[in-house]
Tab-separated table of C-alpha atoms in Angstrom:
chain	number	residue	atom	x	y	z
A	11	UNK	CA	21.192	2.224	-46.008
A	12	UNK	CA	22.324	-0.369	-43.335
A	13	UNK	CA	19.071	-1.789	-41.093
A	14	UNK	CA	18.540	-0.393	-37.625
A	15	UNK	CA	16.165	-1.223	-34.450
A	16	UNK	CA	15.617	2.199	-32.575
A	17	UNK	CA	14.104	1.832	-29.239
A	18	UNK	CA	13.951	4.650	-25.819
A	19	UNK	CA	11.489	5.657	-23.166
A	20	UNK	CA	7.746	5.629	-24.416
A	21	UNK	CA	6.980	8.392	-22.167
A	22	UNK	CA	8.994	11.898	-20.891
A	23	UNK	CA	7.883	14.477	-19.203
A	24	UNK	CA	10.736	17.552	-19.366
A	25	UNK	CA	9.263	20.507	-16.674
A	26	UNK	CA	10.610	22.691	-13.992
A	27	UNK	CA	8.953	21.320	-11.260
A	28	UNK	CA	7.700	17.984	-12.960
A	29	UNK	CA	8.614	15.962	-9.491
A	30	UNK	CA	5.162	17.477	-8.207
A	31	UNK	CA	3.096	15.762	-11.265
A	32	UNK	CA	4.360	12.547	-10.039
A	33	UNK	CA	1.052	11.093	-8.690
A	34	UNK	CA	-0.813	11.847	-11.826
A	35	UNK	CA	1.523	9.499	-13.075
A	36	UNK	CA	1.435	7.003	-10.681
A	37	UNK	CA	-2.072	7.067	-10.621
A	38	UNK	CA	-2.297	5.908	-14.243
A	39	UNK	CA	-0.982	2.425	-13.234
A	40	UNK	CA	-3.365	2.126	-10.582
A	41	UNK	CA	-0.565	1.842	-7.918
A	42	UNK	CA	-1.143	1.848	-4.347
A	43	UNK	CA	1.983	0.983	-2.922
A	44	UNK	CA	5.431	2.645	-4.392
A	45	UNK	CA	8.945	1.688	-3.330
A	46	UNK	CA	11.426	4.718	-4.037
A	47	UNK	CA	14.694	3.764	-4.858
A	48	UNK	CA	17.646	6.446	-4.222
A	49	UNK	CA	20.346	6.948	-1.704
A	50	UNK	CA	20.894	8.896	1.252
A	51	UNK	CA	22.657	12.113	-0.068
A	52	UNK	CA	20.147	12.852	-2.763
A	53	UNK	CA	17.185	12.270	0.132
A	54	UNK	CA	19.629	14.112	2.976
A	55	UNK	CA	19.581	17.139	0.066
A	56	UNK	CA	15.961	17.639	-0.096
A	57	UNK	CA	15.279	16.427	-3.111
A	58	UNK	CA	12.423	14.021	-3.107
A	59	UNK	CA	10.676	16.143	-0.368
A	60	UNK	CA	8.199	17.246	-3.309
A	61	UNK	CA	7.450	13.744	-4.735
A	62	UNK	CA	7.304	11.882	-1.110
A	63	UNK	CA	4.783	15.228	-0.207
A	64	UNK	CA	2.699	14.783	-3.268
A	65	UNK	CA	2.232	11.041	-3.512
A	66	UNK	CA	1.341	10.976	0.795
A	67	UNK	CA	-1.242	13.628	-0.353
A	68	UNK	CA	-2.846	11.514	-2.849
A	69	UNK	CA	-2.527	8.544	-0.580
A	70	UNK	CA	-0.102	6.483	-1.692
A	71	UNK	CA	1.948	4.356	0.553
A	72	UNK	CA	5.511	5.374	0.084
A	73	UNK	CA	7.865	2.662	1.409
A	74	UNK	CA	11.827	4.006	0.537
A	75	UNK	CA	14.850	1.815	-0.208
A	76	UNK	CA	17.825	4.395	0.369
A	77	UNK	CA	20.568	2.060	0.611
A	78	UNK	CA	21.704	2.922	-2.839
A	79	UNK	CA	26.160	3.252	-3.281
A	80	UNK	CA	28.119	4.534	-6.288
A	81	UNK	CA	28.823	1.623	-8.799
A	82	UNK	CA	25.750	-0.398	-7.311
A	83	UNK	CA	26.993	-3.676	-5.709
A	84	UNK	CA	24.908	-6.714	-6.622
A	85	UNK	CA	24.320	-7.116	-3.109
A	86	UNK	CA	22.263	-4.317	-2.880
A	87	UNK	CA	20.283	-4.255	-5.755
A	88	UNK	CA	18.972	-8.147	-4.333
A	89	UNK	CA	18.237	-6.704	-0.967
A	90	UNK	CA	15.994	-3.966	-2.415
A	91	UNK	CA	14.289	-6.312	-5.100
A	92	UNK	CA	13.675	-8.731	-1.680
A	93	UNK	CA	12.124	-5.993	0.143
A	94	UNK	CA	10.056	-4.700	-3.064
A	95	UNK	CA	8.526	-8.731	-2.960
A	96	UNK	CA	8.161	-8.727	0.698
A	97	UNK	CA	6.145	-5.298	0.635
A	98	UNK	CA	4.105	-5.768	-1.920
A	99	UNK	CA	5.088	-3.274	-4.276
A	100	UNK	CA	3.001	-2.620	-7.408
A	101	UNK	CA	5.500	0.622	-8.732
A	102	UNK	CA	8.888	1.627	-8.478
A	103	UNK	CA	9.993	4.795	-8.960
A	104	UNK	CA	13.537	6.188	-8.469
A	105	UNK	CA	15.033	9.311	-7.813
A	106	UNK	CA	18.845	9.817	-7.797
A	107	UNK	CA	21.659	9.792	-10.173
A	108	UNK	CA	22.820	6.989	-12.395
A	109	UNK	CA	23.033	4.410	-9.971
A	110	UNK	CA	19.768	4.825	-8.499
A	111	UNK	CA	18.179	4.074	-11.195
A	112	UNK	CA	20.065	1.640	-12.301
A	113	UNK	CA	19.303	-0.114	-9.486
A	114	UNK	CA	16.071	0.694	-9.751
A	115	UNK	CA	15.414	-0.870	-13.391
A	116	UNK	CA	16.859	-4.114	-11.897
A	117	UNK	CA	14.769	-4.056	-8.639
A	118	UNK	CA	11.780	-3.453	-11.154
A	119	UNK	CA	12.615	-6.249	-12.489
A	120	UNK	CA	13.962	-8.923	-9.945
A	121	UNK	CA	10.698	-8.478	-7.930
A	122	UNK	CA	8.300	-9.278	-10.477
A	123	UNK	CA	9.810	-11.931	-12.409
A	124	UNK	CA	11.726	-13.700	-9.602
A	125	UNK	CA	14.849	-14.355	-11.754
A	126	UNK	CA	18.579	-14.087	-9.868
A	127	UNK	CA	20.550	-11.668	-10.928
A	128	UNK	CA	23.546	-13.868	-11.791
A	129	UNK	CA	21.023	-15.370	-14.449
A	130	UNK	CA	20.657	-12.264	-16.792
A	131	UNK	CA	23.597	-10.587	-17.209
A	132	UNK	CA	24.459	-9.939	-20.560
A	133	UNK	CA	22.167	-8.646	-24.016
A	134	UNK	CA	19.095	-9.639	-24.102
A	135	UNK	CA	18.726	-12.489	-21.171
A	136	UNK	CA	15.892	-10.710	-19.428
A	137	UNK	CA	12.807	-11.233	-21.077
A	138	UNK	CA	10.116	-11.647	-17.704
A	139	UNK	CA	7.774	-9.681	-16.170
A	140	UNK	CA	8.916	-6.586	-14.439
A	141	UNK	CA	6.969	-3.739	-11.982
A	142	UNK	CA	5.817	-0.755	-13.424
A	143	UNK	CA	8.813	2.076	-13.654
A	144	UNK	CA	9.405	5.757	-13.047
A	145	UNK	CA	13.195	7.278	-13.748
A	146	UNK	CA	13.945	10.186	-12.565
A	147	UNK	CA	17.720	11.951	-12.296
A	148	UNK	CA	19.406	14.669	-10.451
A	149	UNK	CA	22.447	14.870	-12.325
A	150	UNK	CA	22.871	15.815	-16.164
A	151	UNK	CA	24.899	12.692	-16.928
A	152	UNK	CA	24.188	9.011	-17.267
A	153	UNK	CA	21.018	9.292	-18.993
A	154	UNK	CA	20.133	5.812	-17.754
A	155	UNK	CA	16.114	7.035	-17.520
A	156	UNK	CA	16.448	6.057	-21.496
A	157	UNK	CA	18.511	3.553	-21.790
A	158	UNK	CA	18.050	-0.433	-21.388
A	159	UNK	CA	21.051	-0.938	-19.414
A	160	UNK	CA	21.662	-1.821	-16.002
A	161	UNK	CA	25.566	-1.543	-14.775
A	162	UNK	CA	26.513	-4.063	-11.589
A	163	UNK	CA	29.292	-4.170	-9.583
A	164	UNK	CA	30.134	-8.032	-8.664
A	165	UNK	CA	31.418	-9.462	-5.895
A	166	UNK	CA	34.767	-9.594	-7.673
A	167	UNK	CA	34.386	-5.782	-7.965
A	168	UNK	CA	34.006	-6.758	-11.583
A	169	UNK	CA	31.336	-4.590	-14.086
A	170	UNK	CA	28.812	-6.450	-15.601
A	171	UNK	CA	25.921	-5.051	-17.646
A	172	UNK	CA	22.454	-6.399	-17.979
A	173	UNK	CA	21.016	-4.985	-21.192
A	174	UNK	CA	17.356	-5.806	-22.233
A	175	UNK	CA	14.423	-3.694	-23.853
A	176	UNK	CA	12.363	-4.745	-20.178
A	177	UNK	CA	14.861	-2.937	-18.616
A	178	UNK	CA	13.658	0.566	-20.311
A	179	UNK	CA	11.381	2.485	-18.159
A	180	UNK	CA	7.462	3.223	-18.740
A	181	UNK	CA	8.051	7.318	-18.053
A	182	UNK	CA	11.305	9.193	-17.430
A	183	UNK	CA	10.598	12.747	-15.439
A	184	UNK	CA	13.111	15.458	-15.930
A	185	UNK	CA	13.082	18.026	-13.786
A	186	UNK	CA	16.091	20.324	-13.764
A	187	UNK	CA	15.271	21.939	-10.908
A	188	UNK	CA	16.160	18.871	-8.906
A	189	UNK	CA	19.823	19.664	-10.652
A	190	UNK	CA	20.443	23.230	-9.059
A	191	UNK	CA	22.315	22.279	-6.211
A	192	UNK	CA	24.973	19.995	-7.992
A	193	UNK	CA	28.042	21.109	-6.947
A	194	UNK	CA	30.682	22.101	-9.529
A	195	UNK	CA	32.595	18.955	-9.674
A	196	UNK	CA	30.013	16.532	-9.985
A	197	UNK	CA	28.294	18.959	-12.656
A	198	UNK	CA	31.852	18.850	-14.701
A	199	UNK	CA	32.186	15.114	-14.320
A	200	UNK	CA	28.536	13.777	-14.918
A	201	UNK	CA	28.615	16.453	-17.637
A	202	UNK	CA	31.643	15.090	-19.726
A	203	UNK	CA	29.745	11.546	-19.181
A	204	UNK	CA	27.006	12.627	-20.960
A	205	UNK	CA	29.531	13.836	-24.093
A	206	UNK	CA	31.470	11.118	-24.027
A	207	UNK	CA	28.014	9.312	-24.321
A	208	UNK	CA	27.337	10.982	-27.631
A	209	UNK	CA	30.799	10.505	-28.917
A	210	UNK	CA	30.814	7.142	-28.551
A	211	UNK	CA	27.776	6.799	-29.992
A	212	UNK	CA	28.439	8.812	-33.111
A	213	UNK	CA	31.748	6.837	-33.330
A	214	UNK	CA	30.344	3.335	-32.304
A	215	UNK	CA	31.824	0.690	-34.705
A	216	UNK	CA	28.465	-1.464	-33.878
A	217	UNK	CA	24.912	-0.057	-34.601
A	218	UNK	CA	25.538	2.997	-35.613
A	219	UNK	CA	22.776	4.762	-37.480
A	220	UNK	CA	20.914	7.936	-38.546
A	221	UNK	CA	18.565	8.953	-35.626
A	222	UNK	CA	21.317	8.018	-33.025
A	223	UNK	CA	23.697	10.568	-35.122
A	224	UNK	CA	21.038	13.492	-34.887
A	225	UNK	CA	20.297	12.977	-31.252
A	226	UNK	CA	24.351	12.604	-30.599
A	227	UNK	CA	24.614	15.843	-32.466
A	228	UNK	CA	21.817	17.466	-30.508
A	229	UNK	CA	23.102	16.308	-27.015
A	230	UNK	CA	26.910	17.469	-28.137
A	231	UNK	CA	25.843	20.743	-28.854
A	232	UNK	CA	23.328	21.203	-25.664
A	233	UNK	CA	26.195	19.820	-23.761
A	234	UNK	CA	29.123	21.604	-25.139
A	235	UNK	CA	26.859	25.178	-25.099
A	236	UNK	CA	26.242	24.690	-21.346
A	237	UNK	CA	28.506	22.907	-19.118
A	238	UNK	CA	30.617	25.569	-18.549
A	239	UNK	CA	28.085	27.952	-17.207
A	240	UNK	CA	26.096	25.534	-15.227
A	241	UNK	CA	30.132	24.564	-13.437
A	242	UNK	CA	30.539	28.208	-12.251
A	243	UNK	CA	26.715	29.131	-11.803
A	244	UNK	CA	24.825	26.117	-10.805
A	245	UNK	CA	21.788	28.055	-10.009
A	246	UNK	CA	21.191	29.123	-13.715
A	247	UNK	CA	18.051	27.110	-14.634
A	248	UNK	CA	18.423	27.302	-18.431
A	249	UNK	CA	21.841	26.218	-18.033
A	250	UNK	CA	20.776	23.569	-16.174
A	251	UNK	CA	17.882	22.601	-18.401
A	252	UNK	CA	20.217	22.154	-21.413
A	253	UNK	CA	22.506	19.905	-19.352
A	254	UNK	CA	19.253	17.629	-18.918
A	255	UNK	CA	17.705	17.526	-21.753
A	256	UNK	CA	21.177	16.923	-23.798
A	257	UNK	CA	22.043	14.097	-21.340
A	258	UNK	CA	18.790	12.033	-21.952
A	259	UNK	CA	19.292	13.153	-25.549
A	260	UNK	CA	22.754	11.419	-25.458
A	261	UNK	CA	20.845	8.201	-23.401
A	262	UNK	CA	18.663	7.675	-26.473
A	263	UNK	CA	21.702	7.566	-28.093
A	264	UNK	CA	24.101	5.469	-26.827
A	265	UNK	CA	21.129	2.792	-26.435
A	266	UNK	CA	20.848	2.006	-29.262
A	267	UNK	CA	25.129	2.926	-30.981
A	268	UNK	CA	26.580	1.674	-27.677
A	269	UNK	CA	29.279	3.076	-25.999
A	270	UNK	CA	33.355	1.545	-26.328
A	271	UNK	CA	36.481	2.296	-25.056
A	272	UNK	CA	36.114	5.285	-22.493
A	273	UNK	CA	33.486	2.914	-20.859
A	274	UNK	CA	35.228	-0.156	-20.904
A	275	UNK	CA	38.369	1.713	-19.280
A	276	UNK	CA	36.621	3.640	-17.000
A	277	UNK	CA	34.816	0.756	-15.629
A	278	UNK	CA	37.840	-0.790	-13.470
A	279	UNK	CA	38.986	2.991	-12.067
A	280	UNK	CA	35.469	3.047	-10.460
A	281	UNK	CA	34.839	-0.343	-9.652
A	282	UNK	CA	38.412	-0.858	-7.850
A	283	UNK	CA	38.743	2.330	-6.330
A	284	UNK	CA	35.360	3.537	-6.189
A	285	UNK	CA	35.321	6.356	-8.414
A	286	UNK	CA	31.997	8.231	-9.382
A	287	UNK	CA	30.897	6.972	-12.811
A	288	UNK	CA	31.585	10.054	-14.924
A	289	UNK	CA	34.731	11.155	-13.699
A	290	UNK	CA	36.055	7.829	-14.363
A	291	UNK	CA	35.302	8.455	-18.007
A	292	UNK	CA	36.804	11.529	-17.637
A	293	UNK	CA	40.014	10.659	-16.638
A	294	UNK	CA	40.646	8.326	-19.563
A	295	UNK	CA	38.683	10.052	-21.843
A	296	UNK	CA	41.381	12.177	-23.574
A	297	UNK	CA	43.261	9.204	-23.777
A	298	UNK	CA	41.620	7.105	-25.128
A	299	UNK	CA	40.120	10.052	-27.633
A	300	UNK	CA	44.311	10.731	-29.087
A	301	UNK	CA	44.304	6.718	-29.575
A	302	UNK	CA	41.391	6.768	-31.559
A	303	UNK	CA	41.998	9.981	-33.778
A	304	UNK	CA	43.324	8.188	-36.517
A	305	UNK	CA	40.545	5.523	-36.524
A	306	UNK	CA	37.665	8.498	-36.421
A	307	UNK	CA	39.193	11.222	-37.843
A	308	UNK	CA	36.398	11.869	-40.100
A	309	UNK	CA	34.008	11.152	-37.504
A	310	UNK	CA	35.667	13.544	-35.254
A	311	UNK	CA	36.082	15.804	-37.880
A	312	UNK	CA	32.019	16.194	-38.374
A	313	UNK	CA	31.810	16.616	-35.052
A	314	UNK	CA	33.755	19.967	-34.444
A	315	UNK	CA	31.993	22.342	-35.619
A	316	UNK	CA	29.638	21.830	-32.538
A	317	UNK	CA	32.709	22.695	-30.108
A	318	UNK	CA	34.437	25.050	-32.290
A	319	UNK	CA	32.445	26.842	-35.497
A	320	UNK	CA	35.944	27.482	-36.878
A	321	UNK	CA	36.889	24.214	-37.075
A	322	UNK	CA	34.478	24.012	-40.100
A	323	UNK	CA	36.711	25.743	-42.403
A	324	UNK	CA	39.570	23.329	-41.692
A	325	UNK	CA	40.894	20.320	-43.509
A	326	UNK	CA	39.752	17.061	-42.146
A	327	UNK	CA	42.821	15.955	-40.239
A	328	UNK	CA	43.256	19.400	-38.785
A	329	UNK	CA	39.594	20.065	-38.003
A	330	UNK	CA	39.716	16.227	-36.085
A	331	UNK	CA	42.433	17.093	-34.240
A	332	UNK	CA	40.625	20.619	-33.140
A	333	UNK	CA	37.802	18.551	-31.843
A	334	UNK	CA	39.998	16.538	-29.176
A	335	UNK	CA	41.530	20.018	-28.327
A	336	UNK	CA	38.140	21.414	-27.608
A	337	UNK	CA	37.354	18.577	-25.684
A	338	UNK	CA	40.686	18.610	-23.748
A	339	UNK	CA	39.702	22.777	-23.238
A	340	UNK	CA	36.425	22.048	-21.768
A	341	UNK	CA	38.015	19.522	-19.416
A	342	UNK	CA	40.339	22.076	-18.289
A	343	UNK	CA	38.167	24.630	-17.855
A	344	UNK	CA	35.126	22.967	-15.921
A	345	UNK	CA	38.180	21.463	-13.002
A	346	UNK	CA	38.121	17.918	-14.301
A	347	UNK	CA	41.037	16.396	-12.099
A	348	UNK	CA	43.841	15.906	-14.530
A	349	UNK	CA	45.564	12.353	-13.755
A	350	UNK	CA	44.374	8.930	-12.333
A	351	UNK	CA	46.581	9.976	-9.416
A	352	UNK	CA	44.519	12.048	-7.988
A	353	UNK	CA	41.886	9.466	-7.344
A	354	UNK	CA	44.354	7.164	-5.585
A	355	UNK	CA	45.857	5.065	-8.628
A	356	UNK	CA	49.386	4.084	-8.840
A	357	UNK	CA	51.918	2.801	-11.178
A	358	UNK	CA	51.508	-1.124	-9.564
A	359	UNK	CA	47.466	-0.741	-10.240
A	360	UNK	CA	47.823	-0.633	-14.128
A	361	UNK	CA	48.053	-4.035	-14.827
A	362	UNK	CA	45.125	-5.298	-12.924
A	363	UNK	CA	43.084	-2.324	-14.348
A	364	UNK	CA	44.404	-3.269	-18.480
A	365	UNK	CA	43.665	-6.931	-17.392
A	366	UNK	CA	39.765	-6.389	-16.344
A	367	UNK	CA	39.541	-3.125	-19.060
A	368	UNK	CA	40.416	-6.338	-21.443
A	369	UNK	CA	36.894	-8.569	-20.141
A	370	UNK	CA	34.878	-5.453	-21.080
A	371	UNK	CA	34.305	-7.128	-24.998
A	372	UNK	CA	30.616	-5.888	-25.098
A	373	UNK	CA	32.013	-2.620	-25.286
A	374	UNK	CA	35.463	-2.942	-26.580
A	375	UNK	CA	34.043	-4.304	-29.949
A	376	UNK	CA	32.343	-0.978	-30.880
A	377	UNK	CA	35.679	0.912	-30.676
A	378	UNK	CA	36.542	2.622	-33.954
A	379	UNK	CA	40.007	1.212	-33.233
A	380	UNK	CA	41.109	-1.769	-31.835
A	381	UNK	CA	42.017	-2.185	-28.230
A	382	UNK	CA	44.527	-4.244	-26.661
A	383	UNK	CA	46.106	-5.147	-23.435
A	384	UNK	CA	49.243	-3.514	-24.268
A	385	UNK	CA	47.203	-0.649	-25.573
A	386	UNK	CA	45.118	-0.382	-22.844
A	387	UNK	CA	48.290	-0.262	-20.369
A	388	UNK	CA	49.157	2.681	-22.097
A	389	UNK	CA	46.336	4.818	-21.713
A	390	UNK	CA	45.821	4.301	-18.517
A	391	UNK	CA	49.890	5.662	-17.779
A	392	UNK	CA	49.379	8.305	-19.827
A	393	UNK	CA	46.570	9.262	-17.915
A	394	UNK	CA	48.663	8.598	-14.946
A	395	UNK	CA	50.604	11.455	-16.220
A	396	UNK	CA	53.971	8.508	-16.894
A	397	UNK	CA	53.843	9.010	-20.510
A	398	UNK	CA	53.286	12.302	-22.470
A	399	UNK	CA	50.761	12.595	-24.338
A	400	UNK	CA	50.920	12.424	-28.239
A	401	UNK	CA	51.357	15.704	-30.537
């Protein structure tokens, strides 16, 4: 058996209503003075109205940093670590989707050991100090509340990833009930994220090992058993809890098998054109899923019975190829837009987007196949709808 290091979240509280138990938590660090990180939709929408009620009732100063964008721009994770130094701030806690707390690990971070951002991007770099940390998502997606990774958008709207063990959070608080008012397409997009999360870390060429498998597994079939009721009835709370618990199940994941080729071609749709996260993966995930069928077919093959029980009887080739069909059905049927056109891409774009999918090498070297420019190109046309896709 190959050697492995497994790390995730020391601490996770899953509960309906778990937002309230926040001060407890708090509390245990002794902190006074909280900055909460998240953005101005998820505060607009109500929901950290129970946490910002129960820590003011247990006296904690509550200072909030809700300057938080999609794709978080480097600019704005310094201006929130500045303000977390100039305030004081002994805990941060965030509340939002993936960028939020992405941001949030950083800010953590930045404001307690004092290090610039240019300074630690890349594995392993950040090794300082950072403030105390509570993650906590409204979306069923990114599971970044368990993972050591931190995603920036550059000035050069180029991705770059800070990825460190300090960057791993000291609780992450899942409450589903902060997911019931998703609306449909951001439940089908963050959704697919948080499969293609667990497919790429089942089929990760790099790191790969047992107890990533079995939570991949777990997340697929939590994932794949509930997305499409929690698209048409977002109010259902069970379906909702599965959604959560399989997306942090696919964060523990993908930390430690990272992610490949979906990710490193998704990156320049949302960076250049601003596309949410997950339904960046989602348009090139089918894609890039026929390109690597040959490379993972027995991978892929393993994997289908959690989509499709019938697909168990079937000979590997044909059961693999079942598994990208059920993938491709759930697509369909949860309203994931269907070509890069209909988030403003054109034919002249490709090039630039294959040239900076091509600079992504910390993920493009755990494909199961390899990727190249030319390669690249073509995915991204075919998901253009330019070239047809492959039988």
């Amino acid at each position: 058996m190959n050697p492995f290091t497994f790390q995730t979240t020391p601490n996770v509280l899953f509960e309906a209503g778990a937002a309230k138990k926040l001060p407890e938590i708090v509390g245990s660090f002794g902190a006074r003075r909280v900055l909460l990180v998240t953005d101005k939709g998820v505060r607009g929408a109500g929901l950290t109205e129970a946490a910002e009620a129960a820590l003011a009732a247990a006296g904690v100063t509550l200072d909030v940093y809700e300057d938080v964008v999609a794709d978080p721009p480097s600019t704005v994770i310094e201006a929130a670590a500045k303000r977390a130094r100039e305030l004081g701030t002994d805990l941060v806690l965030s509340i939002g989707g993936g960028s939020a707390l992405d941001t949030a690990k950083l800010v953590a971070y930045l404001a307690k050991s004092d290090e610039p951002l240019d300074a630690i991007y890349g594995v392993g770099l950040a090794k300082g100090d950072r403030l105390p940390l509570i993650l906590v998502p409204t979306t069923a997606g990114t599971g970044s509340e368990v993972t050591p990774i931190s995603i920036v958008t550059t000035p050069t709207t180029e991705k770059k990833g800070v990825v460190a063990p300090k960057l791993l959070p000291d609780w992450a608080v899942l409450d589903p009930e902060l997911t019931l008012g998703l609306p449909s397409h951001v439940t089908a997009a963050t959704g697919i994220d948080a499969m293609v999360h667990a497919i790429e870390a089942f089929t990760s060429k790099n790191k790969k090992n047992p107890i990533s498998d079995q939570l991949a597994k777990q997340a697929l079939a939590l994932l794949s058993a509930n997305i499409r009721t929690a698209c048409a009835d977002g109010k259902n709370l069970e379906a909702r809890s599965g959604m959560l618990l399989g997306s942090m199940l696919a964060g523990m994941a993908f930390a430690n098998a990272p992610v490949a080729a979906v990710h490193a071609l998704a990156y320049p749709v949302g960076a250049i054109f601003h596309v949410p996260h997950g339904l960046s993966n989602a348009l090139v995930l089918m894609g890039v899923m026929r390109f690597n069928l040959s490379h993972a077919e027995a991978l892929y093959a393993e994997l289908a019975p959690i989509l499709d029980p019938a697909a168990a009887d079937l000979p590997q080739p044909e059961a693999a190829k079942r598994f990208v069909e059920s993938l491709d059905a759930i697509c369909r049927d949860c309203k994931v837009p269907a070509s890069l056109a209909e988030v403003g891409v054109a034919r002249q774009d490709l090039e630039r987007m294959a040239t900076d999918a091509m600079k992504q090498t910390r993920l493009l070297v755990n494909n199961p196949r390899e990727v190249t420019y030319d390669d690249a190109f073509k995915i991204y046309a075919e998901a253009l709808g330019e070239v047809r896709p492959a039988a």
